[in-house]
Structure formats: C-alpha cells, structure tokens
CSV table of C-alpha atoms and ligand atoms in Angstrom, one decimal:
chain,number,residue,atom,x,y,z
O,1,MET,CA,-43.6,12.0,-2.0
O,2,LYS,CA,-44.6,13.8,1.2
O,3,LYS,CA,-41.8,15.2,3.2
O,4,ALA,CA,-42.5,12.9,6.3
O,5,THR,CA,-42.4,9.8,4.1
O,6,PHE,CA,-39.1,10.9,2.6
O,7,ILE,CA,-37.6,11.4,6.0
O,8,LEU,CA,-38.8,8.0,7.2
O,9,LEU,CA,-37.4,6.3,4.2
O,10,THR,CA,-34.1,8.1,4.7
O,11,LEU,CA,-34.0,6.9,8.3
O,12,ILE,CA,-34.8,3.3,7.4
O,13,SER,CA,-32.1,3.2,4.7
O,14,PHE,CA,-29.6,4.7,7.2
O,15,GLN,CA,-30.5,2.0,9.8
O,16,VAL,CA,-30.0,-0.8,7.3
O,17,SER,CA,-26.5,0.4,6.4
O,18,ALA,CA,-25.7,1.1,10.0
O,19,GLN,CA,-26.2,-2.5,10.8
O,20,LYS,CA,-22.8,-3.4,9.4
O,21,ILE,CA,-20.8,-4.0,12.5
O,22,ILE,CA,-17.4,-2.4,12.6
O,23,GLN,CA,-15.0,-3.9,15.1
O,24,ARG,CA,-11.8,-2.0,15.5
O,25,ASP,CA,-8.7,-3.1,17.4
O,26,PRO,CA,-8.3,-0.3,20.0
O,27,ILE,CA,-4.5,-0.4,19.6
O,28,ILE,CA,-4.7,0.3,15.8
O,29,GLU,CA,-7.5,2.8,16.4
O,30,GLN,CA,-5.2,4.7,18.8
O,31,LEU,CA,-2.3,4.6,16.3
O,32,VAL,CA,-4.5,5.8,13.5
O,33,SER,CA,-5.6,8.8,15.7
O,34,GLU,CA,-1.9,9.8,16.1
O,35,VAL,CA,-1.4,10.4,12.3
O,36,ASN,CA,-1.2,14.1,12.1
O,37,ALA,CA,-1.7,16.5,9.2
O,38,ASP,CA,0.6,19.2,10.6
O,39,SER,CA,3.3,16.6,11.2
O,40,LEU,CA,3.0,15.5,7.5
O,41,LYS,CA,3.2,19.1,6.4
O,42,SER,CA,6.4,19.7,8.3
O,43,HIS,CA,8.0,16.6,6.8
O,44,ILE,CA,7.1,17.9,3.3
O,45,ASN,CA,8.3,21.4,4.0
O,46,LYS,CA,11.6,20.0,5.2
O,47,LEU,CA,12.0,17.8,2.1
O,48,VAL,CA,11.2,20.8,-0.2
O,49,SER,CA,13.9,22.8,1.6
O,50,PHE,CA,16.6,20.7,0.0
O,51,GLY,CA,16.0,22.6,-3.3
O,52,THR,CA,16.2,19.5,-5.5
O,53,ARG,CA,16.2,15.9,-4.6
O,54,HIS,CA,17.1,14.8,-8.2
O,55,THR,CA,18.8,11.3,-8.1
O,56,LEU,CA,21.8,12.8,-9.9
O,57,SER,CA,22.0,15.9,-7.7
O,58,THR,CA,24.8,16.6,-5.2
O,59,THR,CA,25.3,14.1,-2.4
O,60,THR,CA,28.0,16.1,-0.6
O,61,GLU,CA,26.4,19.5,0.1
O,62,PRO,CA,25.0,19.7,3.7
O,63,LYS,CA,21.7,21.5,2.8
O,64,ARG,CA,21.0,20.9,-0.9
O,65,GLY,CA,20.5,17.8,-3.0
O,66,ILE,CA,19.5,14.2,-2.5
O,67,GLY,CA,22.3,13.3,-0.2
O,68,ALA,CA,21.4,15.9,2.4
O,69,ALA,CA,17.7,14.9,2.1
O,70,ARG,CA,18.5,11.2,2.6
O,71,ASN,CA,20.6,12.0,5.6
O,72,TRP,CA,17.8,14.0,7.1
O,73,VAL,CA,15.3,11.0,6.6
O,74,LEU,CA,17.9,8.7,8.3
O,75,SER,CA,18.1,11.1,11.2
O,76,ARG,CA,14.3,11.1,11.6
O,77,PHE,CA,14.2,7.3,11.6
O,78,GLN,CA,17.1,7.2,14.2
O,79,GLU,CA,15.1,9.6,16.4
O,80,PHE,CA,11.9,7.5,16.2
O,81,ALA,CA,13.9,4.4,16.9
O,82,LYS,CA,14.5,5.7,20.4
O,83,GLN,CA,10.9,4.9,21.3
O,84,SER,CA,11.1,1.4,20.0
O,85,GLU,CA,12.9,-0.3,23.0
O,86,GLY,CA,15.6,-1.4,20.6
O,87,ARG,CA,13.3,-3.0,18.0
O,88,MET,CA,13.8,-0.3,15.3
O,89,THR,CA,17.1,0.3,13.4
O,90,ALA,CA,17.8,2.7,10.6
O,91,LYS,CA,20.3,2.7,7.8
O,92,ILE,CA,21.1,3.9,4.3
O,93,ASP,CA,21.5,1.0,1.9
O,94,SER,CA,24.1,2.3,-0.6
O,95,TRP,CA,25.5,1.3,-3.9
O,96,ILE,CA,27.1,3.0,-6.9
O,97,LEU,CA,25.0,3.4,-10.0
O,98,LYS,CA,26.8,3.2,-13.4
O,99,PRO,CA,25.7,5.1,-16.5
O,100,ASP,CA,23.0,3.2,-18.4
O,101,GLY,CA,22.7,5.1,-21.6
O,102,LYS,CA,19.2,6.1,-20.6
O,103,ARG,CA,18.5,8.3,-17.6
O,104,VAL,CA,21.9,7.9,-15.8
O,105,ASP,CA,24.9,9.6,-17.3
O,106,LYS,CA,27.5,9.3,-14.6
O,107,ASP,CA,28.6,7.2,-11.7
O,108,GLN,CA,26.2,8.1,-8.9
O,109,ASP,CA,26.3,7.3,-5.2
O,110,MET,CA,22.8,5.9,-4.4
O,111,GLY,CA,21.0,5.2,-1.2
O,112,ASN,CA,17.7,3.8,0.0
O,113,VAL,CA,16.8,4.9,3.5
O,114,MET,CA,15.4,2.1,5.6
O,115,GLY,CA,13.8,2.0,9.0
O,116,ILE,CA,13.4,-1.6,10.1
O,117,LEU,CA,11.0,-2.3,12.9
O,118,LYS,CA,11.6,-5.8,14.0
O,119,GLY,CA,8.7,-8.0,14.9
O,120,THR,CA,8.3,-9.2,18.5
O,121,ASP,CA,7.8,-12.9,17.5
O,122,PRO,CA,11.2,-14.6,16.7
O,123,ASN,CA,9.3,-17.4,14.8
O,124,ASP,CA,7.6,-14.8,12.6
O,125,ASP,CA,9.8,-14.1,9.5
O,126,ARG,CA,7.1,-12.1,7.6
O,127,ILE,CA,8.0,-8.6,6.3
O,128,PHE,CA,5.6,-5.8,5.4
O,129,LEU,CA,7.0,-3.0,3.4
O,130,VAL,CA,5.8,0.5,2.9
O,131,SER,CA,7.5,2.8,0.4
O,132,GLY,CA,7.8,6.3,-1.1
O,133,HIS,CA,10.4,7.8,-3.4
O,134,ILE,CA,12.6,10.7,-2.2
O,135,ASP,CA,13.9,11.8,-5.6
O,136,SER,CA,12.2,14.7,-7.5
O,137,ARG,CA,12.4,16.1,-11.0
O,138,VAL,CA,11.4,19.0,-13.3
O,139,SER,CA,10.4,18.9,-17.0
O,140,ASN,CA,13.7,17.5,-18.2
O,141,VAL,CA,14.4,14.3,-16.4
O,142,MET,CA,18.2,14.8,-16.6
O,143,ASN,CA,18.0,18.3,-15.1
O,144,ARG,CA,19.7,17.9,-11.7
O,145,GLU,CA,20.4,21.6,-11.0
O,146,SER,CA,17.0,23.4,-11.0
O,147,ASP,CA,14.8,23.5,-8.0
O,148,ALA,CA,12.5,20.5,-8.0
O,149,PRO,CA,10.3,20.8,-4.8
O,150,GLY,CA,8.6,17.4,-5.4
O,151,ALA,CA,6.1,18.2,-2.6
O,152,ASN,CA,3.5,15.7,-3.9
O,153,ASP,CA,5.7,13.6,-6.2
O,154,ASP,CA,6.8,12.1,-4.1
O,155,GLY,CA,7.3,14.2,-1.0
O,156,SER,CA,3.8,12.9,-0.1
O,157,GLY,CA,4.8,9.2,-0.3
O,158,THR,CA,8.0,10.0,1.6
O,159,ALA,CA,6.2,11.9,4.3
O,160,THR,CA,3.7,9.1,4.6
O,161,VAL,CA,6.6,6.7,5.3
O,162,ILE,CA,8.2,9.0,7.8
O,163,GLU,CA,4.9,9.6,9.6
O,164,LEU,CA,4.2,5.9,9.7
O,165,ALA,CA,7.7,5.3,11.3
O,166,ARG,CA,7.0,8.1,13.8
O,167,VAL,CA,3.7,6.7,14.9
O,168,MET,CA,4.4,3.0,14.7
O,169,ALA,CA,8.0,2.8,16.1
O,170,LYS,CA,6.7,2.4,19.7
O,171,ALA,CA,4.1,-0.2,18.9
O,172,LYS,CA,4.5,-3.9,19.0
O,173,PHE,CA,3.9,-6.1,15.9
O,174,SER,CA,4.7,-9.8,15.6
O,175,ALA,CA,6.0,-9.4,12.1
O,176,THR,CA,8.7,-7.0,10.8
O,177,ILE,CA,7.8,-3.7,9.1
O,178,ILE,CA,10.2,-1.9,6.8
O,179,PHE,CA,9.8,1.8,6.2
O,180,LEU,CA,11.4,2.4,2.9
O,181,VAL,CA,12.4,5.7,1.2
O,182,VAL,CA,13.9,4.9,-2.2
O,183,SER,CA,16.0,6.9,-4.7
O,184,GLY,CA,16.1,6.7,-8.5
O,185,GLU,CA,12.3,6.3,-9.2
O,186,GLU,CA,12.3,9.0,-11.9
O,187,GLN,CA,15.5,7.6,-13.5
O,188,GLY,CA,13.8,4.2,-14.0
O,189,LEU,CA,12.6,2.7,-10.7
O,190,LEU,CA,16.3,2.1,-9.8
O,191,GLY,CA,16.1,2.0,-6.0
O,192,ALA,CA,13.1,-0.2,-5.9
O,193,ASP,CA,14.6,-2.5,-8.5
O,194,TYR,CA,17.8,-2.8,-6.4
O,195,LEU,CA,15.9,-3.7,-3.3
O,196,ALA,CA,13.5,-6.1,-5.0
O,197,GLN,CA,16.4,-8.0,-6.4
O,198,LYS,CA,18.1,-8.1,-3.1
O,199,ALA,CA,14.9,-9.3,-1.4
O,200,LEU,CA,14.5,-12.1,-4.0
O,201,ASP,CA,18.2,-13.2,-3.8
O,202,GLU,CA,18.1,-13.2,0.0
O,203,LYS,CA,14.7,-14.9,0.1
O,204,TRP,CA,13.0,-12.3,2.3
O,205,ASN,CA,9.5,-13.3,3.2
O,206,ILE,CA,7.8,-10.1,2.1
O,207,GLU,CA,4.0,-10.7,2.2
O,208,ALA,CA,2.9,-7.2,1.1
O,209,ILE,CA,4.3,-3.9,-0.3
O,210,MET,CA,2.3,-0.7,-0.2
O,211,ASN,CA,3.9,1.8,-2.5
O,212,ASN,CA,2.7,5.4,-2.0
O,213,ASP,CA,3.4,7.8,-4.9
O,214,ILE,CA,1.5,11.0,-5.3
O,215,VAL,CA,-1.0,10.8,-2.4
O,216,GLY,CA,-1.5,14.3,-1.2
O,217,SER,CA,-3.4,16.5,-3.6
O,218,ASN,CA,-7.1,16.5,-4.1
O,219,ASN,CA,-7.8,17.9,-7.6
O,220,SER,CA,-7.4,17.5,-11.3
O,221,HIS,CA,-6.1,20.2,-13.6
O,222,ASP,CA,-8.4,19.6,-16.5
O,223,THR,CA,-11.8,18.2,-15.2
O,224,ARG,CA,-11.5,20.5,-12.2
O,225,ILE,CA,-12.7,17.8,-9.8
O,226,ILE,CA,-12.0,18.4,-6.1
O,227,ASP,CA,-12.3,15.3,-3.9
O,228,ASN,CA,-10.5,14.4,-0.8
O,229,THR,CA,-12.7,11.4,0.2
O,230,ARG,CA,-11.4,8.8,-2.3
O,231,VAL,CA,-8.0,7.3,-2.9
O,232,ARG,CA,-7.0,4.7,-5.6
O,233,ILE,CA,-5.1,1.4,-5.2
O,234,PHE,CA,-3.7,0.0,-8.4
O,235,SER,CA,-3.2,-3.8,-8.5
O,236,GLU,CA,-2.3,-6.1,-11.3
O,237,GLY,CA,-4.9,-8.7,-12.4
O,238,LEU,CA,-2.9,-11.5,-14.2
O,239,PRO,CA,0.5,-11.9,-12.5
O,240,ALA,CA,3.5,-10.4,-14.4
O,241,PHE,CA,5.7,-13.1,-12.7
O,242,GLU,CA,5.6,-16.6,-14.3
O,243,LEU,CA,2.3,-16.0,-16.0
O,244,ASP,CA,3.0,-18.7,-18.5
O,245,LYS,CA,3.3,-21.3,-15.6
O,246,LYS,CA,0.1,-20.1,-13.9
O,247,ALA,CA,-2.1,-19.3,-16.8
O,248,GLY,CA,-3.7,-22.8,-17.1
O,249,SER,CA,-4.9,-22.9,-13.5
O,250,ILE,CA,-6.0,-19.3,-13.5
O,251,ARG,CA,-8.1,-20.0,-16.6
O,252,SER,CA,-9.6,-23.3,-15.3
O,253,LEU,CA,-10.4,-21.8,-11.9
O,254,GLY,CA,-11.5,-18.4,-13.2
O,255,GLN,CA,-9.1,-16.7,-10.9
O,256,GLU,CA,-8.2,-13.7,-13.1
O,257,ASN,CA,-9.4,-11.3,-10.4
O,258,ASP,CA,-7.7,-13.1,-7.5
O,259,GLY,CA,-3.9,-12.5,-7.8
O,260,LYS,CA,-1.8,-11.7,-4.8
O,261,ALA,CA,-1.8,-7.9,-5.5
O,262,ARG,CA,-5.5,-7.9,-6.0
O,263,GLN,CA,-6.0,-9.7,-2.7
O,264,LEU,CA,-3.8,-7.1,-1.0
O,265,ALA,CA,-5.8,-4.3,-2.6
O,266,ARG,CA,-9.1,-5.8,-1.5
O,267,TYR,CA,-7.7,-6.2,2.0
O,268,ALA,CA,-6.5,-2.6,2.2
O,269,LYS,CA,-9.9,-1.4,1.1
O,270,GLU,CA,-11.7,-3.4,3.8
O,271,VAL,CA,-9.2,-2.6,6.6
O,272,GLY,CA,-8.5,1.0,5.5
O,273,GLU,CA,-12.2,1.9,5.4
O,274,ARG,CA,-12.7,0.1,8.8
O,275,TYR,CA,-10.4,2.6,10.5
O,276,VAL,CA,-10.4,5.8,8.5
O,277,ASP,CA,-13.6,7.8,8.3
O,278,ASN,CA,-14.7,9.7,5.2
O,279,LEU,CA,-12.3,7.8,3.0
O,280,GLU,CA,-13.2,5.4,0.2
O,281,VAL,CA,-10.5,3.1,-1.1
O,282,VAL,CA,-11.2,2.7,-4.9
O,283,MET,CA,-9.7,-0.4,-6.4
O,284,VAL,CA,-8.3,0.0,-9.9
O,285,TYR,CA,-8.0,-3.2,-11.8
O,286,ARG,CA,-4.6,-2.5,-13.5
O,287,ASN,CA,-1.0,-2.3,-12.3
O,288,ASP,CA,-0.5,1.5,-13.0
O,289,ARG,CA,-1.7,4.6,-14.8
O,290,PHE,CA,-1.1,5.4,-18.5
O,291,LEU,CA,2.3,6.9,-19.3
O,292,ARG,CA,3.6,6.4,-15.8
O,293,GLY,CA,5.4,3.8,-13.7
O,294,GLY,CA,6.0,3.2,-10.0
O,295,ASP,CA,8.2,1.4,-7.4
O,296,HIS,CA,5.7,-1.4,-6.8
O,297,THR,CA,6.4,-2.8,-10.3
O,298,PRO,CA,10.0,-4.1,-9.7
O,299,PHE,CA,8.4,-6.1,-6.8
O,300,VAL,CA,5.4,-7.2,-8.8
O,301,ASN,CA,7.7,-8.4,-11.6
O,302,ARG,CA,9.5,-10.6,-9.1
O,303,GLY,CA,6.4,-12.3,-7.7
O,304,PHE,CA,5.8,-10.2,-4.6
O,305,ALA,CA,2.3,-8.8,-3.7
O,306,ALA,CA,2.7,-5.1,-4.3
O,307,VAL,CA,0.2,-2.3,-5.0
O,308,ARG,CA,0.4,1.4,-5.8
O,309,VAL,CA,-1.6,4.0,-3.7
O,310,THR,CA,-2.3,7.2,-5.6
O,311,GLU,CA,-4.6,10.1,-5.1
O,312,MET,CA,-8.0,10.0,-6.9
O,313,ASN,CA,-7.5,12.9,-9.3
O,314,GLU,CA,-4.1,14.2,-10.5
O,315,ASN,CA,-3.0,17.7,-11.3
O,316,PHE,CA,-0.4,17.3,-14.1
O,317,GLU,CA,0.3,21.0,-13.9
O,318,HIS,CA,2.2,20.2,-10.7
O,319,GLN,CA,4.0,17.0,-11.7
O,320,HIS,CA,7.4,16.9,-13.4
O,321,GLN,CA,7.2,20.6,-14.2
O,322,ASP,CA,9.8,23.5,-14.4
O,323,LEU,CA,8.8,26.1,-11.9
O,324,ARG,CA,7.1,28.9,-13.9
O,325,THR,CA,4.0,30.9,-14.5
O,326,GLU,CA,2.5,30.7,-18.0
O,327,LYS,CA,-0.8,32.3,-19.0
O,328,GLY,CA,-1.7,32.8,-15.4
O,329,ILE,CA,-1.1,29.2,-14.5
O,330,LYS,CA,1.5,28.4,-11.8
O,331,TYR,CA,3.4,25.2,-12.7
O,332,GLY,CA,5.5,23.2,-10.3
O,333,ASP,CA,5.1,20.7,-7.4
O,334,PHE,CA,4.7,23.1,-4.5
O,335,PRO,CA,3.4,22.4,-1.0
O,336,GLU,CA,0.8,25.1,-1.4
O,337,PHE,CA,-1.1,22.8,-3.8
O,338,MET,CA,-1.5,20.0,-1.3
O,339,ASP,CA,-4.3,18.9,1.0
O,340,PHE,CA,-2.7,17.7,4.2
O,341,GLU,CA,-6.0,16.5,5.7
O,342,TYR,CA,-6.3,14.2,2.6
O,343,LEU,CA,-2.7,13.1,3.1
O,344,ARG,CA,-3.5,12.3,6.7
O,345,LYS,CA,-6.3,10.0,5.7
O,346,ASN,CA,-4.3,8.2,3.1
O,347,THR,CA,-1.4,7.8,5.6
O,348,ALA,CA,-3.9,6.4,8.2
O,349,MET,CA,-5.2,4.0,5.6
O,350,ASN,CA,-1.7,2.6,5.1
O,351,LEU,CA,-1.2,2.5,8.9
O,352,ALA,CA,-4.4,0.5,9.5
O,353,THR,CA,-3.5,-2.0,6.7
O,354,LEU,CA,0.1,-2.5,7.8
O,355,SER,CA,-0.7,-2.8,11.5
O,356,ASN,CA,-3.5,-5.2,10.9
O,357,LEU,CA,-1.3,-7.4,8.7
O,358,ALA,CA,1.7,-7.3,11.0
O,359,LYS,CA,-0.3,-8.0,14.2
O,360,ALA,CA,-2.2,-10.9,12.5
O,361,PRO,CA,-1.0,-14.5,12.4
O,362,ALA,CA,0.7,-15.8,9.2
O,363,THR,CA,-1.6,-17.1,6.5
O,364,VAL,CA,-3.1,-20.6,6.7
O,365,GLN,CA,-1.1,-23.5,5.2
O,366,ASN,CA,-2.2,-26.1,2.6
O,367,LEU,CA,-5.7,-24.8,2.2
O,368,THR,CA,-7.5,-27.3,0.0
O,369,ILE,CA,-10.9,-27.5,-1.7
O,370,ASP,CA,-12.2,-31.1,-2.0
O,371,THR,CA,-13.2,-31.7,-5.6
O,372,LYS,CA,-13.2,-35.5,-5.7
O,373,ASN,CA,-17.1,-35.8,-6.0
O,374,LEU,CA,-19.8,-34.1,-7.9
O,375,THR,CA,-21.7,-32.2,-5.1
O,376,ASN,CA,-23.6,-28.9,-4.6
O,377,SER,CA,-21.6,-28.1,-1.5
O,378,THR,CA,-18.1,-27.2,-0.5
O,379,THR,CA,-15.5,-28.8,1.8
O,380,LEU,CA,-12.4,-26.9,2.7
O,381,PHE,CA,-9.6,-27.9,5.0
O,382,TRP,CA,-6.3,-26.3,6.0
O,383,GLN,CA,-3.4,-26.3,8.5
O,384,THR,CA,-2.5,-23.8,11.2
O,385,PRO,CA,-0.3,-20.9,10.2
O,386,LYS,CA,3.5,-21.1,10.7
O,387,SER,CA,3.5,-18.3,13.3
O,388,GLY,CA,1.1,-16.4,15.5
O,389,LYS,CA,-1.6,-17.3,18.0
O,390,VAL,CA,-4.8,-18.1,16.2
O,391,LYS,CA,-8.3,-17.4,17.7
O,392,GLY,CA,-10.0,-18.9,14.7
O,393,TYR,CA,-10.5,-18.5,11.0
O,394,TYR,CA,-12.7,-16.5,8.6
O,395,VAL,CA,-14.0,-18.4,5.7
O,396,LEU,CA,-14.7,-15.8,3.0
O,397,ILE,CA,-17.3,-16.4,0.3
O,398,ARG,CA,-18.3,-14.5,-2.8
O,399,GLU,CA,-20.1,-15.2,-6.1
O,400,THR,CA,-17.7,-15.5,-8.9
O,401,TYR,CA,-18.8,-12.2,-10.5
O,402,GLN,CA,-18.6,-10.1,-7.3
O,403,PRO,CA,-15.6,-7.9,-6.6
O,404,PHE,CA,-15.7,-8.1,-2.8
O,405,TRP,CA,-16.2,-10.9,-0.3
O,406,GLN,CA,-19.9,-11.1,0.6
O,407,LYS,CA,-19.9,-13.5,3.5
O,408,LYS,CA,-17.5,-14.1,6.3
O,409,ILE,CA,-18.0,-17.2,8.5
O,410,PHE,CA,-16.0,-17.7,11.7
O,411,THR,CA,-14.8,-21.1,12.8
O,412,THR,CA,-12.3,-22.4,15.3
O,413,LYS,CA,-11.8,-25.6,13.4
O,414,ASN,CA,-9.3,-26.4,10.6
O,415,GLY,CA,-12.0,-27.3,8.1
O,416,ILE,CA,-15.5,-26.6,7.1
O,417,ASN,CA,-18.4,-28.0,5.0
O,418,LEU,CA,-20.7,-25.4,3.5
O,419,PRO,CA,-24.0,-25.6,1.7
O,420,TYR,CA,-22.6,-23.4,-1.1
O,421,SER,CA,-21.6,-24.9,-4.4
O,422,LYS,CA,-17.9,-24.8,-5.2
O,423,ASP,CA,-18.9,-24.4,-8.8
O,424,HIS,CA,-20.3,-20.9,-8.5
O,425,TYR,CA,-18.6,-19.3,-5.5
O,426,PHE,CA,-15.1,-18.3,-4.7
O,427,PHE,CA,-13.7,-19.2,-1.2
O,428,ALA,CA,-10.7,-18.0,0.8
O,429,VAL,CA,-9.5,-18.4,4.4
O,430,GLN,CA,-8.0,-15.9,6.7
O,431,ALA,CA,-6.3,-16.7,10.1
O,432,VAL,CA,-7.6,-14.5,12.9
O,433,GLY,CA,-5.4,-13.5,15.8
O,434,GLU,CA,-6.3,-13.1,19.4
O,435,ASP,CA,-7.1,-9.4,18.9
O,436,GLY,CA,-9.2,-10.0,15.8
O,437,ASN,CA,-6.5,-9.1,13.3
O,438,GLU,CA,-6.9,-11.0,10.0
O,439,SER,CA,-4.1,-12.4,7.8
O,440,LEU,CA,-4.2,-12.0,4.1
O,441,PRO,CA,-6.7,-14.4,2.5
O,442,VAL,CA,-5.5,-17.5,0.9
O,443,LEU,CA,-7.3,-19.2,-2.0
O,444,PRO,CA,-7.6,-23.0,-1.9
O,445,LYS,CA,-5.7,-25.4,-4.0
O,446,VAL,CA,-7.7,-28.1,-5.7
O,447,GLY,CA,-7.2,-31.5,-4.1
O,448,MET,CA,-8.6,-34.6,-2.5
V,1,ZN,ZN1,6.5,9.6,-8.4
C-alpha cells in the first residue's frame, strides 16, 4: 500500500470513530478535573505513616495502628464537610468484634469511617456508596505488630474514597452519597459485612456500591506488563441472592448477562469512559478474582448492586508481603510501587459514575414489555420515577449476544413501539434528568 493511501485510510477510520458524540455534563466535567494525583499521593503517604493498619492493631496509640488511621480519615471527612453547607456529616460507626476462631483472636474495637453527603431532594431516598478498606496486612494475616504499609492494598481504595469526598463535598446531588472506609477486610470482610447487614435491616435504598480495592499500581510481577490505561470492574452474572427464586425467569428470558451488578458495571464503563480520557474500563464477567475476596461481596450476597474495581495487572510481590528483600526483589506494599496518575484516572472514573447516578432521576417504575400477541415488533410502557425531574427517557436496545447497548432512542413519552422484535433484542429504559444524567437501566417485566 502506498503511504498516501495508508494515511487517507487512517484519516477516514479516525473520522468514523470520531462521529460518536460525547456529551458531558459540565458540572461533572469540572469535578473530574479536580481529582488530583498529588493529593491522592499525600493521602497514601499519610496512611502509610501509621506503620500498620492491621484490624487487630492498637486503637489507642496516637500515631500508630488502625485507631489513629481511622481518626485521621474522620478528621479529613470533617474538614471536607465544611464546604458542604451542612449537607455532609462524618462519623465512625463502631462495634466490638468477638473472637471467631478464624482470623479474630480477641475482642477488638472496630470502626467504619463514613462521610455522608446528603442529597438535596428530600423526596429522593436513594443512596450511592463508594468504599475502600483501611486495614492492611503482611504475610501472616494474624501479624498485627509488623509494619504493613498497605499503600496499594488498600491505601489506594481508601485514598480514592478520601479524594472523592474532598472533591464532591461541595457539589449538589439529589441522592445521598456515602464515602465509606471499612475495617476488617483482611480478617474476613468484617466491616463490609457489618454495614451490609445494617443496610438490609434498616431498609436503606442503596442503588449502587462501587468497591475499590487495589486500584493504584500499573504492572504485573510475572508477565511484566505495564499498563495504566485499563482498569477492571468485576461483576457477578447470576445473582448470589435468591438465585433459586429468580433462576426460572432468568432462564426463560435469557437474562444471565443482565443482573444488577452487571448493569452497574456496564453503566460505569459507559459513563467512566465518557469523562476520563485514556482509560478503558474492562468488564470482567465474574464476581472476583481467584483466591481473593472483596468488600462488595457481603452487599452482593444480600441483593444489592455492588461491583469491585481493581487495577488491570497485579503485582503480587507487593500484596500481603512481609517487608524484605530476597534475591534482589523488594517485597512489600510501598508507595514507591504505585502510579498516582493511574490512580487519578481510576478515582475520576468512580467520580463520574457516582455523580451521574446521584444527579440522575430515580429509575423508571413498572417497566413492562407487551407479550400478549405474536408480533415482530416491541411495545414497552413504564411509569415516571419516584423522584427527580425527568427530561425524557432513553430506550436501550441490543442484540441478545452483544455485551453493550447498541442503540439509544430518546423519547419524552412513557411508552414506545419499536420495529425491533422482542424475540431477538434486549431492551431497557433509563430516566434522563434535566442535565442529561441517566439513571441505571431497568429491564422490563413481561406483561400485558
Ligand atoms: Zn484489599
């Protein structure tokens, strides 16, 4: 091929892809631009300065251990709350842990640090939650004495949550956002389990949980890949919660790729990539990685939509390791192994997703697909969301074998008839707010 032809073809293919219109909400765009790599780095350096943040470490010393680290996070949230015109409050939700014969061997004073940014709409009871875990560990999970810097696991997730609170505290969202820093992850997801049960008992209307765990390093220890342009979102396929009750309809409708967590992951991919340049959100069709767990799971197990955000490649020489050098390899979870620009992008992806959700109206109600007649078309109807001002709705369409929505049709009506067969497409509807922010998609129930 001649060079000129090659250049021409390159230009044409660029123009074709450039035709995808990206519309950004200027308020979210501004917030995304305020996420700062140096700020994230300073949060992590401070977290590392507490020596260890092991769940069973001291809670009484002023500068060492998990108690001091929690108090510091609380003080940051309290500081950010000053910009919120009274909407944000902060607290440590405490309880006493009892020995469990597994990874807890004494009574321990526990605490999840929470920054709660109340929504501006009193009729909007939705909650969006973003989490990271503050506890750290070395090789032996019971070792509470040795230094465990936990810069990436999970200083990165904790710093993400702190940075989001810093940037978002002053902004107005109709729904409530909870910035959550949990304890006890390494001892068995204890802090997340405690809160998930509380949320269930108290009937919190949590629509989405973004759990960030190990999101700030860009390389693998074995395959030696270096990449700071991709991040993974893990989401369950079939729901862990009440699968026996739901299996029949999932099977007959072919909805094994459309659970709540999967919808959230798809949404985060679309919205995250809309606002964050040079970042691809890679969906992983499983709940978590091999041999590892995470704080989204206690929520998933209770029926909430929760996903795990994790870096693309992991360096296991820097996770759960005693600090040492062996055969020239430095082991340990130190800040020097992190990529703060990568962490900035991953934090910004969280920010865009949470902001777009919390600014959007609630989801549509009673979305139904008409199946009473044999037709080659599709009729959908739905009711207005419980809260939020609606500009209109997106009707989303994709072929059943496609991973992502392929067509998006805007309507201001509460129903639509489409020349696409209900037999070989999936449909969903999103409510769209006045500034263009979309709710999570809802899939139709079958009805008349
Ligand atoms: Zn972790």
